[in-house]
mmCIF file of C-alpha atoms and ligand atoms in Angstrom:
data_model
loop_
_atom_site.group_PDB
_atom_site.id
_atom_site.type_symbol
_atom_site.label_atom_id
_atom_site.label_comp_id
_atom_site.label_asym_id
_atom_site.label_seq_id
_atom_site.Cartn_x
_atom_site.Cartn_y
_atom_site.Cartn_z
ATOM 1 C CA UNK A 1 -6.668 -22.089 79.631
ATOM 2 C CA UNK A 2 -3.329 -20.358 79.002
ATOM 3 C CA UNK A 3 -1.843 -21.302 75.646
ATOM 4 C CA UNK A 4 1.516 -20.854 73.893
ATOM 5 C CA UNK A 5 0.682 -18.818 70.822
ATOM 6 C CA UNK A 6 2.848 -17.905 67.841
ATOM 7 C CA UNK A 7 1.870 -14.823 65.808
ATOM 8 C CA UNK A 8 3.857 -14.543 62.566
ATOM 9 C CA UNK A 9 3.901 -10.996 61.224
ATOM 10 C CA UNK A 10 3.202 -10.099 64.846
ATOM 11 C CA UNK A 11 4.822 -6.663 64.655
ATOM 12 C CA UNK A 12 2.577 -5.532 61.791
ATOM 13 C CA UNK A 13 -0.613 -3.513 61.848
ATOM 14 C CA UNK A 14 -2.990 -6.393 62.592
ATOM 15 C CA UNK A 15 -0.430 -8.736 64.186
ATOM 16 C CA UNK A 16 0.574 -6.214 66.852
ATOM 17 C CA UNK A 17 -3.054 -5.758 67.973
ATOM 18 C CA UNK A 18 -3.536 -9.473 68.060
ATOM 19 C CA UNK A 19 -0.370 -9.892 70.180
ATOM 20 C CA UNK A 20 -1.595 -7.160 72.527
ATOM 21 C CA UNK A 21 -4.973 -8.853 73.020
ATOM 22 C CA UNK A 22 -3.479 -12.302 73.515
ATOM 23 C CA UNK A 23 -0.886 -10.997 76.021
ATOM 24 C CA UNK A 24 -3.674 -9.219 77.926
ATOM 25 C CA UNK A 25 -5.613 -12.495 78.031
ATOM 26 C CA UNK A 26 -2.586 -14.053 79.785
ATOM 27 C CA UNK A 27 -1.315 -16.311 76.993
ATOM 28 C CA UNK A 28 2.383 -16.913 76.315
ATOM 29 C CA UNK A 29 2.867 -15.060 73.041
ATOM 30 C CA UNK A 30 5.759 -15.376 70.596
ATOM 31 C CA UNK A 31 5.772 -12.584 68.036
ATOM 32 C CA UNK A 32 7.787 -13.504 64.942
ATOM 33 C CA UNK A 33 8.607 -10.869 62.321
ATOM 34 C CA UNK A 34 11.319 -9.817 59.860
ATOM 35 C CA UNK A 35 10.190 -6.150 60.127
ATOM 36 C CA UNK A 36 9.891 -5.724 56.348
ATOM 37 C CA UNK A 37 6.761 -3.554 56.596
ATOM 38 C CA UNK A 38 6.717 -2.801 60.315
ATOM 39 C CA UNK A 39 8.942 -1.578 63.088
ATOM 40 C CA UNK A 40 9.662 -2.621 66.651
ATOM 41 C CA UNK A 41 7.810 0.397 68.021
ATOM 42 C CA UNK A 42 4.514 -1.421 67.260
ATOM 43 C CA UNK A 43 5.303 -3.971 69.976
ATOM 44 C CA UNK A 44 7.817 -2.051 72.122
ATOM 45 C CA UNK A 45 5.158 -1.596 74.815
ATOM 46 C CA UNK A 46 4.838 -5.388 75.107
ATOM 47 C CA UNK A 47 8.549 -6.141 75.558
ATOM 48 C CA UNK A 48 8.440 -5.791 79.336
ATOM 49 C CA UNK A 49 5.554 -8.207 79.705
ATOM 50 C CA UNK A 50 6.795 -11.589 80.989
ATOM 51 C CA UNK A 51 4.428 -13.493 78.684
ATOM 52 C CA UNK A 52 5.653 -11.788 75.483
ATOM 53 C CA UNK A 53 8.674 -12.729 73.377
ATOM 54 C CA UNK A 54 9.906 -11.118 70.142
ATOM 55 C CA UNK A 55 11.793 -13.173 67.543
ATOM 56 C CA UNK A 56 13.350 -11.647 64.409
ATOM 57 C CA UNK A 57 12.910 -14.332 61.773
ATOM 58 C CA UNK A 58 11.806 -14.731 58.168
ATOM 59 C CA UNK A 59 8.958 -17.221 57.648
ATOM 60 C CA UNK A 60 10.485 -18.386 54.364
ATOM 61 C CA UNK A 61 13.069 -20.197 56.536
ATOM 62 C CA UNK A 62 12.226 -23.127 58.838
ATOM 63 C CA UNK A 63 12.052 -22.573 62.582
ATOM 64 C CA UNK A 64 11.537 -24.925 65.522
ATOM 65 C CA UNK A 65 9.177 -23.672 68.223
ATOM 66 C CA UNK A 66 6.801 -25.412 70.628
ATOM 67 C CA UNK A 67 3.340 -23.844 70.529
ATOM 68 C CA UNK A 68 -0.374 -24.664 70.813
ATOM 69 C CA UNK A 69 -1.752 -22.148 68.309
ATOM 70 C CA UNK A 70 -0.339 -20.227 65.332
ATOM 71 C CA UNK A 71 -1.782 -17.119 63.702
ATOM 72 C CA UNK A 72 -0.008 -16.898 60.323
ATOM 73 C CA UNK A 73 -0.168 -13.172 59.532
ATOM 74 C CA UNK A 74 3.284 -12.671 57.967
ATOM 75 C CA UNK A 75 2.997 -11.204 54.475
ATOM 76 C CA UNK A 76 3.254 -7.706 53.042
ATOM 77 C CA UNK A 77 -0.380 -6.614 52.584
ATOM 78 C CA UNK A 78 -0.358 -3.199 50.897
ATOM 79 C CA UNK A 79 -0.147 -3.300 47.072
ATOM 80 C CA UNK A 80 2.982 -1.101 47.006
ATOM 81 C CA UNK A 81 4.672 -3.362 49.529
ATOM 82 C CA UNK A 82 3.823 -6.691 47.968
ATOM 83 C CA UNK A 83 4.621 -5.458 44.449
ATOM 84 C CA UNK A 84 8.063 -4.166 45.496
ATOM 85 C CA UNK A 85 9.589 -7.656 45.491
ATOM 86 C CA UNK A 86 6.870 -9.889 44.033
ATOM 87 C CA UNK A 87 8.988 -13.056 44.038
ATOM 88 C CA UNK A 88 9.662 -12.624 47.751
ATOM 89 C CA UNK A 89 5.940 -12.015 48.312
ATOM 90 C CA UNK A 90 5.080 -15.342 46.701
ATOM 91 C CA UNK A 91 7.815 -17.071 48.730
ATOM 92 C CA UNK A 92 6.481 -15.518 51.929
ATOM 93 C CA UNK A 93 2.964 -16.817 51.279
ATOM 94 C CA UNK A 94 3.924 -20.262 50.004
ATOM 95 C CA UNK A 95 7.151 -21.165 51.849
ATOM 96 C CA UNK A 96 5.832 -19.342 54.919
ATOM 97 C CA UNK A 97 2.701 -21.489 54.853
ATOM 98 C CA UNK A 98 4.708 -24.697 54.385
ATOM 99 C CA UNK A 99 7.083 -23.832 57.246
ATOM 100 C CA UNK A 100 4.334 -22.801 59.656
ATOM 101 C CA UNK A 101 2.107 -25.759 58.727
ATOM 102 C CA UNK A 102 5.182 -27.907 59.453
ATOM 103 C CA UNK A 103 5.428 -26.410 62.945
ATOM 104 C CA UNK A 104 1.692 -27.014 63.454
ATOM 105 C CA UNK A 105 1.961 -30.621 62.290
ATOM 106 C CA UNK A 106 4.977 -31.375 64.512
ATOM 107 C CA UNK A 107 3.460 -29.718 67.613
ATOM 108 C CA UNK A 108 -0.153 -30.726 67.048
ATOM 109 C CA UNK A 109 -0.959 -27.005 67.082
ATOM 110 C CA UNK A 110 -3.979 -25.359 65.481
ATOM 111 C CA UNK A 111 -3.048 -22.846 62.765
ATOM 112 C CA UNK A 112 -5.006 -19.927 61.324
ATOM 113 C CA UNK A 113 -4.214 -18.405 57.951
ATOM 114 C CA UNK A 114 -4.767 -14.694 57.291
ATOM 115 C CA UNK A 115 -6.090 -15.051 53.755
ATOM 116 C CA UNK A 116 -7.683 -12.237 51.848
ATOM 117 C CA UNK A 117 -10.578 -10.985 49.758
ATOM 118 C CA UNK A 118 -7.962 -10.762 46.987
ATOM 119 C CA UNK A 119 -8.519 -14.480 46.363
ATOM 120 C CA UNK A 120 -11.710 -13.268 44.602
ATOM 121 C CA UNK A 121 -9.681 -10.978 42.293
ATOM 122 C CA UNK A 122 -11.896 -8.526 40.372
ATOM 123 C CA UNK A 123 -15.129 -10.302 41.301
ATOM 124 C CA UNK A 124 -18.032 -11.067 38.934
ATOM 125 C CA UNK A 125 -20.175 -12.038 41.931
ATOM 126 C CA UNK A 126 -21.325 -9.329 44.317
ATOM 127 C CA UNK A 127 -21.261 -9.421 47.314
ATOM 128 C CA UNK A 128 -18.616 -12.112 47.526
ATOM 129 C CA UNK A 129 -19.576 -15.429 49.142
ATOM 130 C CA UNK A 130 -17.042 -18.040 50.207
ATOM 131 C CA UNK A 131 -18.288 -20.416 47.494
ATOM 132 C CA UNK A 132 -17.329 -17.943 44.735
ATOM 133 C CA UNK A 133 -14.055 -19.118 43.192
ATOM 134 C CA UNK A 134 -12.796 -15.758 42.078
ATOM 135 C CA UNK A 135 -11.508 -13.981 39.009
ATOM 136 C CA UNK A 136 -7.782 -13.461 39.466
ATOM 137 C CA UNK A 137 -5.412 -12.468 36.665
ATOM 138 C CA UNK A 138 -2.601 -14.997 37.260
ATOM 139 C CA UNK A 139 0.012 -12.960 35.358
ATOM 140 C CA UNK A 140 -0.805 -9.428 36.528
ATOM 141 C CA UNK A 141 0.941 -7.177 39.041
ATOM 142 C CA UNK A 142 -1.341 -8.273 41.912
ATOM 143 C CA UNK A 143 -0.868 -11.987 41.190
ATOM 144 C CA UNK A 144 2.157 -12.434 43.495
ATOM 145 C CA UNK A 145 -0.143 -11.643 46.403
ATOM 146 C CA UNK A 146 -3.452 -13.077 45.154
ATOM 147 C CA UNK A 147 -2.019 -16.338 43.823
ATOM 148 C CA UNK A 148 0.360 -16.660 46.777
ATOM 149 C CA UNK A 149 -2.608 -16.437 49.158
ATOM 150 C CA UNK A 150 -4.635 -18.845 46.996
ATOM 151 C CA UNK A 151 -1.751 -21.368 47.030
ATOM 152 C CA UNK A 152 -1.502 -20.944 50.807
ATOM 153 C CA UNK A 153 -5.221 -21.767 51.148
ATOM 154 C CA UNK A 154 -4.602 -24.916 49.069
ATOM 155 C CA UNK A 155 -1.723 -25.920 51.355
ATOM 156 C CA UNK A 156 -3.846 -25.343 54.456
ATOM 157 C CA UNK A 157 -6.649 -27.539 53.147
ATOM 158 C CA UNK A 158 -4.192 -30.251 52.000
ATOM 159 C CA UNK A 159 -2.389 -30.351 55.372
ATOM 160 C CA UNK A 160 -5.835 -30.653 56.928
ATOM 161 C CA UNK A 161 -6.953 -33.523 54.654
ATOM 162 C CA UNK A 162 -3.607 -35.328 54.388
ATOM 163 C CA UNK A 163 -2.044 -34.752 57.819
ATOM 164 C CA UNK A 164 -5.098 -33.976 59.955
ATOM 165 C CA UNK A 165 -3.694 -30.594 60.969
ATOM 166 C CA UNK A 166 -6.367 -28.427 62.608
ATOM 167 C CA UNK A 167 -6.554 -25.406 60.279
ATOM 168 C CA UNK A 168 -8.606 -22.210 60.113
ATOM 169 C CA UNK A 169 -8.733 -19.950 57.055
ATOM 170 C CA UNK A 170 -10.145 -16.417 57.255
ATOM 171 C CA UNK A 171 -10.535 -14.205 54.183
ATOM 172 C CA UNK A 172 -9.928 -10.690 55.456
ATOM 173 C CA UNK A 173 -11.482 -7.733 53.623
ATOM 174 C CA UNK A 174 -9.914 -4.221 53.790
ATOM 175 C CA UNK A 175 -9.157 -3.510 57.439
ATOM 176 C CA UNK A 176 -7.958 -0.200 58.851
ATOM 177 C CA UNK A 177 -7.187 1.454 62.165
ATOM 178 C CA UNK A 178 -4.482 2.883 64.388
ATOM 179 C CA UNK A 179 -0.964 1.548 63.699
ATOM 180 C CA UNK A 180 -1.405 1.257 59.944
ATOM 181 C CA UNK A 181 1.942 2.207 58.480
ATOM 182 C CA UNK A 182 1.584 5.863 57.440
ATOM 183 C CA UNK A 183 3.622 5.153 54.296
ATOM 184 C CA UNK A 184 2.008 1.859 53.288
ATOM 185 C CA UNK A 185 0.244 3.497 50.327
ATOM 186 C CA UNK A 186 -3.105 1.943 51.261
ATOM 187 C CA UNK A 187 -6.106 4.092 50.697
ATOM 188 C CA UNK A 188 -7.072 4.855 54.311
ATOM 189 C CA UNK A 189 -3.542 5.730 55.441
ATOM 190 C CA UNK A 190 -2.843 7.744 52.277
ATOM 191 C CA UNK A 191 -6.037 9.783 52.510
ATOM 192 C CA UNK A 192 -5.626 10.540 56.227
ATOM 193 C CA UNK A 193 -1.953 11.500 55.865
ATOM 194 C CA UNK A 194 -2.720 13.663 52.824
ATOM 195 C CA UNK A 195 -5.719 15.317 54.510
ATOM 196 C CA UNK A 196 -3.821 16.115 57.701
ATOM 197 C CA UNK A 197 -1.081 17.758 55.638
ATOM 198 C CA UNK A 198 -3.601 19.602 53.418
ATOM 199 C CA UNK A 199 -2.031 17.875 50.405
ATOM 200 C CA UNK A 200 -3.979 16.703 47.338
ATOM 201 C CA UNK A 201 -5.974 13.520 47.968
ATOM 202 C CA UNK A 202 -5.037 10.999 45.296
ATOM 203 C CA UNK A 203 -8.036 9.223 43.769
ATOM 204 C CA UNK A 204 -6.831 6.380 41.569
ATOM 205 C CA UNK A 205 -9.115 6.413 38.540
ATOM 206 C CA UNK A 206 -12.335 8.378 39.049
ATOM 207 C CA UNK A 207 -12.814 6.999 42.569
ATOM 208 C CA UNK A 208 -15.951 5.052 41.628
ATOM 209 C CA UNK A 209 -14.446 1.680 42.613
ATOM 210 C CA UNK A 210 -15.759 0.381 45.950
ATOM 211 C CA UNK A 211 -14.298 -1.198 49.074
ATOM 212 C CA UNK A 212 -15.783 -2.283 52.414
ATOM 213 C CA UNK A 213 -13.778 -1.171 55.438
ATOM 214 C CA UNK A 214 -13.550 -3.124 58.692
ATOM 215 C CA UNK A 215 -12.162 -1.630 61.911
ATOM 216 C CA UNK A 216 -9.185 -3.562 63.319
ATOM 217 C CA UNK A 217 -10.824 -4.424 66.692
ATOM 218 C CA UNK A 218 -13.773 -6.059 64.933
ATOM 219 C CA UNK A 219 -11.337 -8.025 62.807
ATOM 220 C CA UNK A 220 -9.244 -9.231 65.772
ATOM 221 C CA UNK A 221 -12.373 -10.339 67.610
ATOM 222 C CA UNK A 222 -13.496 -12.406 64.614
ATOM 223 C CA UNK A 223 -10.204 -14.174 64.051
ATOM 224 C CA UNK A 224 -9.809 -15.016 67.745
ATOM 225 C CA UNK A 225 -13.330 -16.501 67.683
ATOM 226 C CA UNK A 226 -12.462 -18.474 64.563
ATOM 227 C CA UNK A 227 -9.275 -19.841 66.145
ATOM 228 C CA UNK A 228 -11.091 -20.940 69.311
ATOM 229 C CA UNK A 229 -14.259 -22.323 67.741
ATOM 230 C CA UNK A 230 -14.791 -25.778 69.231
ATOM 231 C CA UNK A 231 -16.343 -27.211 66.080
ATOM 232 C CA UNK A 232 -13.709 -28.529 63.645
ATOM 233 C CA UNK A 233 -14.470 -25.920 60.964
ATOM 234 C CA UNK A 234 -11.539 -25.081 58.664
ATOM 235 C CA UNK A 235 -13.358 -22.342 56.743
ATOM 236 C CA UNK A 236 -12.717 -20.390 54.647
ATOM 237 C CA UNK A 237 -14.818 -17.651 56.180
ATOM 238 C CA UNK A 238 -15.126 -14.018 55.073
ATOM 239 C CA UNK A 239 -14.321 -11.415 57.732
ATOM 240 C CA UNK A 240 -15.153 -7.833 56.893
ATOM 241 C CA UNK A 241 -17.639 -5.031 57.221
ATOM 242 C CA UNK A 242 -20.371 -5.202 54.564
ATOM 243 C CA UNK A 243 -20.773 -1.400 54.480
ATOM 244 C CA UNK A 244 -19.673 -0.559 50.919
ATOM 245 C CA UNK A 245 -18.260 2.857 49.911
ATOM 246 C CA UNK A 246 -16.796 4.317 46.754
ATOM 247 C CA UNK A 247 -13.236 5.546 47.136
ATOM 248 C CA UNK A 248 -14.511 9.064 46.360
ATOM 249 C CA UNK A 249 -16.991 8.783 49.277
ATOM 250 C CA UNK A 250 -14.142 7.690 51.545
ATOM 251 C CA UNK A 251 -12.079 10.714 50.468
ATOM 252 C CA UNK A 252 -14.983 13.085 51.156
ATOM 253 C CA UNK A 253 -15.550 11.545 54.589
ATOM 254 C CA UNK A 254 -11.864 11.896 55.503
ATOM 255 C CA UNK A 255 -11.918 15.559 54.422
ATOM 256 C CA UNK A 256 -15.048 16.169 56.515
ATOM 257 C CA UNK A 257 -13.657 14.435 59.629
ATOM 258 C CA UNK A 258 -10.261 16.145 59.446
ATOM 259 C CA UNK A 259 -11.590 19.567 58.410
ATOM 260 C CA UNK A 260 -8.919 19.492 55.709
ATOM 261 C CA UNK A 261 -8.463 21.973 52.859
ATOM 262 C CA UNK A 262 -7.249 19.172 50.569
ATOM 263 C CA UNK A 263 -8.578 18.902 47.009
ATOM 264 C CA UNK A 264 -9.281 15.632 45.224
ATOM 265 C CA UNK A 265 -6.967 14.846 42.297
ATOM 266 C CA UNK A 266 -7.308 11.907 39.908
ATOM 267 C CA UNK A 267 -4.334 9.643 39.201
ATOM 268 C CA UNK A 268 -4.119 6.674 36.791
ATOM 269 C CA UNK A 269 -5.904 3.543 38.010
ATOM 270 C CA UNK A 270 -3.374 0.725 38.619
ATOM 271 C CA UNK A 271 -3.939 -2.385 36.501
ATOM 272 C CA UNK A 272 -6.187 -5.148 37.836
ATOM 273 C CA UNK A 273 -7.555 -2.853 40.581
ATOM 274 C CA UNK A 274 -10.798 -4.591 41.665
ATOM 275 C CA UNK A 275 -13.914 -2.614 40.700
ATOM 276 C CA UNK A 276 -16.183 -3.677 43.548
ATOM 277 C CA UNK A 277 -15.688 -5.464 46.839
ATOM 278 C CA UNK A 278 -18.104 -6.321 49.614
ATOM 279 C CA UNK A 279 -18.144 -9.392 51.859
ATOM 280 C CA UNK A 280 -21.141 -11.611 52.341
ATOM 281 C CA UNK A 281 -20.659 -12.329 56.071
ATOM 282 C CA UNK A 282 -23.567 -14.704 56.679
ATOM 283 C CA UNK A 283 -21.183 -17.605 57.331
ATOM 284 C CA UNK A 284 -19.246 -15.613 59.972
ATOM 285 C CA UNK A 285 -22.537 -14.577 61.577
ATOM 286 C CA UNK A 286 -23.738 -18.176 61.705
ATOM 287 C CA UNK A 287 -20.517 -19.922 62.775
ATOM 288 C CA UNK A 288 -18.884 -17.263 64.963
ATOM 289 C CA UNK A 289 -21.915 -15.302 66.141
ATOM 290 C CA UNK A 290 -19.934 -12.294 64.937
ATOM 291 C CA UNK A 291 -20.640 -9.107 63.070
ATOM 292 C CA UNK A 292 -18.699 -5.845 62.986
ATOM 293 C CA UNK A 293 -19.641 -3.181 65.539
ATOM 294 C CA UNK A 294 -17.729 -0.115 64.339
ATOM 295 C CA UNK A 295 -19.280 2.082 61.627
ATOM 296 C CA UNK A 296 -16.756 3.615 59.227
ATOM 297 C CA UNK A 297 -17.267 7.153 60.537
ATOM 298 C CA UNK A 298 -16.371 6.176 64.125
ATOM 299 C CA UNK A 299 -13.491 3.929 63.175
ATOM 300 C CA UNK A 300 -12.064 6.628 60.916
ATOM 301 C CA UNK A 301 -12.299 9.219 63.705
ATOM 302 C CA UNK A 302 -10.187 6.962 65.972
ATOM 303 C CA UNK A 303 -7.716 6.305 63.184
ATOM 304 C CA UNK A 304 -7.399 10.023 62.424
ATOM 305 C CA UNK A 305 -6.774 10.731 66.138
ATOM 306 C CA UNK A 306 -3.961 8.166 66.090
ATOM 307 C CA UNK A 307 -2.388 9.701 62.966
ATOM 308 C CA UNK A 308 -2.511 13.072 64.721
ATOM 309 C CA UNK A 309 -0.675 11.580 67.716
ATOM 310 C CA UNK A 310 2.335 10.152 65.829
ATOM 311 C CA UNK A 311 5.436 11.837 64.409
ATOM 312 C CA UNK A 312 5.838 10.975 60.730
ATOM 313 C CA UNK A 313 9.617 11.344 61.102
ATOM 314 C CA UNK A 314 9.569 8.209 63.278
ATOM 315 C CA UNK A 315 8.496 6.174 60.232
ATOM 316 C CA UNK A 316 10.574 5.073 57.270
ATOM 317 C CA UNK A 317 8.721 4.135 54.064
ATOM 318 C CA UNK A 318 9.294 0.347 53.770
ATOM 319 C CA UNK A 319 9.459 0.646 49.977
ATOM 320 C CA UNK A 320 9.562 3.593 47.547
ATOM 321 C CA UNK A 321 6.087 2.589 46.282
ATOM 322 C CA UNK A 322 3.807 5.121 47.906
ATOM 323 C CA UNK A 323 2.128 8.297 46.716
HETATM 324 P P1 NAD B 1 1.431 -5.437 57.718
HETATM 325 O O1 NAD B 1 2.308 -5.220 56.535
HETATM 326 O O2 NAD B 1 1.306 -4.335 58.712
HETATM 327 O O3 NAD B 1 1.877 -6.741 58.506
HETATM 328 C C1 NAD B 1 2.564 -7.808 57.929
HETATM 329 C C2 NAD B 1 3.717 -8.185 58.841
HETATM 330 O O4 NAD B 1 4.395 -9.328 58.282
HETATM 331 C C3 NAD B 1 4.757 -7.070 58.964
HETATM 332 O O5 NAD B 1 5.100 -6.890 60.304
HETATM 333 C C4 NAD B 1 5.931 -7.595 58.141
HETATM 334 O O6 NAD B 1 7.166 -7.086 58.576
HETATM 335 C C5 NAD B 1 5.791 -9.091 58.340
HETATM 336 N N1 NAD B 1 6.439 -9.889 57.290
HETATM 337 C C6 NAD B 1 6.366 -9.707 55.946
HETATM 338 N N2 NAD B 1 7.093 -10.645 55.320
HETATM 339 C C7 NAD B 1 7.622 -11.456 56.280
HETATM 340 C C8 NAD B 1 8.473 -12.581 56.259
HETATM 341 N N3 NAD B 1 8.936 -13.101 55.097
HETATM 342 N N4 NAD B 1 8.832 -13.149 57.449
HETATM 343 C C9 NAD B 1 8.392 -12.634 58.627
HETATM 344 N N5 NAD B 1 7.580 -11.552 58.710
HETATM 345 C C10 NAD B 1 7.198 -10.972 57.544
HETATM 346 O O7 NAD B 1 -0.013 -5.843 57.146
HETATM 347 P P2 NAD B 1 -1.387 -6.174 57.895
HETATM 348 O O8 NAD B 1 -2.417 -5.319 57.295
HETATM 349 O O9 NAD B 1 -1.191 -6.199 59.363
HETATM 350 O O10 NAD B 1 -1.652 -7.656 57.364
HETATM 351 C C11 NAD B 1 -1.448 -8.799 58.178
HETATM 352 C C12 NAD B 1 -1.934 -10.035 57.438
HETATM 353 O O11 NAD B 1 -3.324 -9.918 57.159
HETATM 354 C C13 NAD B 1 -1.253 -10.265 56.094
HETATM 355 O O12 NAD B 1 -1.020 -11.643 55.919
HETATM 356 C C14 NAD B 1 -2.247 -9.765 55.095
HETATM 357 O O13 NAD B 1 -2.129 -10.404 53.844
HETATM 358 C C15 NAD B 1 -3.569 -10.095 55.777
HETATM 359 N N6 NAD B 1 -4.645 -9.222 55.308
HETATM 360 C C16 NAD B 1 -4.712 -7.923 55.725
HETATM 361 C C17 NAD B 1 -5.710 -7.110 55.224
HETATM 362 C C18 NAD B 1 -5.864 -5.673 55.643
HETATM 363 O O14 NAD B 1 -6.724 -4.971 55.088
HETATM 364 N N7 NAD B 1 -5.138 -5.157 56.600
HETATM 365 C C19 NAD B 1 -6.633 -7.610 54.292
HETATM 366 C C20 NAD B 1 -6.497 -8.932 53.869
HETATM 367 C C21 NAD B 1 -5.505 -9.732 54.400
HETATM 368 N N1 UDP B 2 -6.543 4.122 46.133
HETATM 369 C C1 UDP B 2 -6.710 5.453 45.775
HETATM 370 N N2 UDP B 2 -5.792 6.352 46.199
HETATM 371 C C2 UDP B 2 -4.724 6.012 46.969
HETATM 372 C C3 UDP B 2 -4.572 4.657 47.345
HETATM 373 C C4 UDP B 2 -5.500 3.735 46.903
HETATM 374 O O1 UDP B 2 -7.671 5.825 45.081
HETATM 375 O O2 UDP B 2 -3.938 6.908 47.314
HETATM 376 C C5 UDP B 2 -7.560 3.150 45.686
HETATM 377 C C6 UDP B 2 -6.995 1.910 44.998
HETATM 378 O O3 UDP B 2 -6.834 2.137 43.606
HETATM 379 C C7 UDP B 2 -8.078 0.888 45.299
HETATM 380 C C8 UDP B 2 -8.610 1.306 46.663
HETATM 381 O O4 UDP B 2 -8.227 2.669 46.834
HETATM 382 O O5 UDP B 2 -9.109 0.977 44.352
HETATM 383 C C9 UDP B 2 -8.065 0.492 47.821
HETATM 384 O O6 UDP B 2 -6.664 0.480 47.704
HETATM 385 P P1 UDP B 2 -5.708 -0.192 48.788
HETATM 386 O O7 UDP B 2 -4.313 -0.051 48.283
HETATM 387 O O8 UDP B 2 -6.010 0.350 50.134
HETATM 388 O O9 UDP B 2 -6.134 -1.729 48.853
HETATM 389 P P2 UDP B 2 -6.718 -2.822 47.818
HETATM 390 O O10 UDP B 2 -8.098 -3.041 48.300
HETATM 391 O O11 UDP B 2 -6.695 -2.311 46.417
HETATM 392 O O12 UDP B 2 -5.805 -3.978 48.012
#
């Protein structure tokens, strides 16, 4: 059945793909964004579709809309972006959650929160299961994001218990793909941009820290399944690709796939940078019948092709915090 769906942060990397899929499925989609870390070009191709609407708005302020479902994706996600104005980042997570949960409560809409593997901090449990409560430094430079997302999870569960709002919480692990902002400073976009320009590839630390990389289409499929699951299951559920790579391995793979002449250079490791990260996805497999389909090599090849197709001059770094 056709639904009215609000996607906050809908012009961003993940939000724009989600909007595209939902528009293609025939739903009435409202994309809400303040364009802090994105630009209209991500959704320009949707503007002529009669079932797509773009609203410039900041989720820290209330808004009145009538919808059936809400995907709450609005939040800067790259470390350089969320650390640029950490107080605003916390407001976006917390006030944004309160405002969007308010819309959900008033409309009787179901709402999904884009939470994060960062709620586990620098984990002592590996791989990370949903029952692990995390190891976050509450006063460090990543705390504005990690604690903001943790507080948002609390709000989601309290609106569910207290006000019977139908909520869904997904904990997203590192996701990559076409339409990542080339100047977001995240590892995949940095390495591809650097490799294509034959510039030094910046390993933070010695590159032995690990991440697990999920392709954006796999991610979108999982969160749409989570939203539409008939069972009243609030989560949280981990969504990610359990393939685990060191950052040095990622750099070597990017060099191989691009045929770049770039050299690896080591840079200081930022504080509180998690040492290891890999999702335990058994809950997603069981509840959603989902597992990722795209191996890193194939997903990276598509992402590299996209980076080759864009003009870097069309992009403005959202903050000065990129290498
Ligand atoms: P992104 O930066 O491309 O998208 C975020 C979007 O939110 C941008 O369009 C930005 O302009 C918008 N936004 C930021 N603050 C806002 C505000 N106050 N009001 C309205 N809009 C605002 O990042 P992304 O990778 O697409 O991430 C989307 C969501 O998924 C985020 O909530 C992020 O925390 C979560 N997530 C992403 C990843 C990942 O690896 N990509 C991992 C974990 C969680
Ligand atoms: N990283 C790196 N070089 C870069 C950017 C990032 O070595 O140019 C490392 C970073 O220190 C971290 C990992 O890559 O260990 C992933 O960083 P990213 O910013 O993509 O996301 P995070 O998972 O840390 O939020």
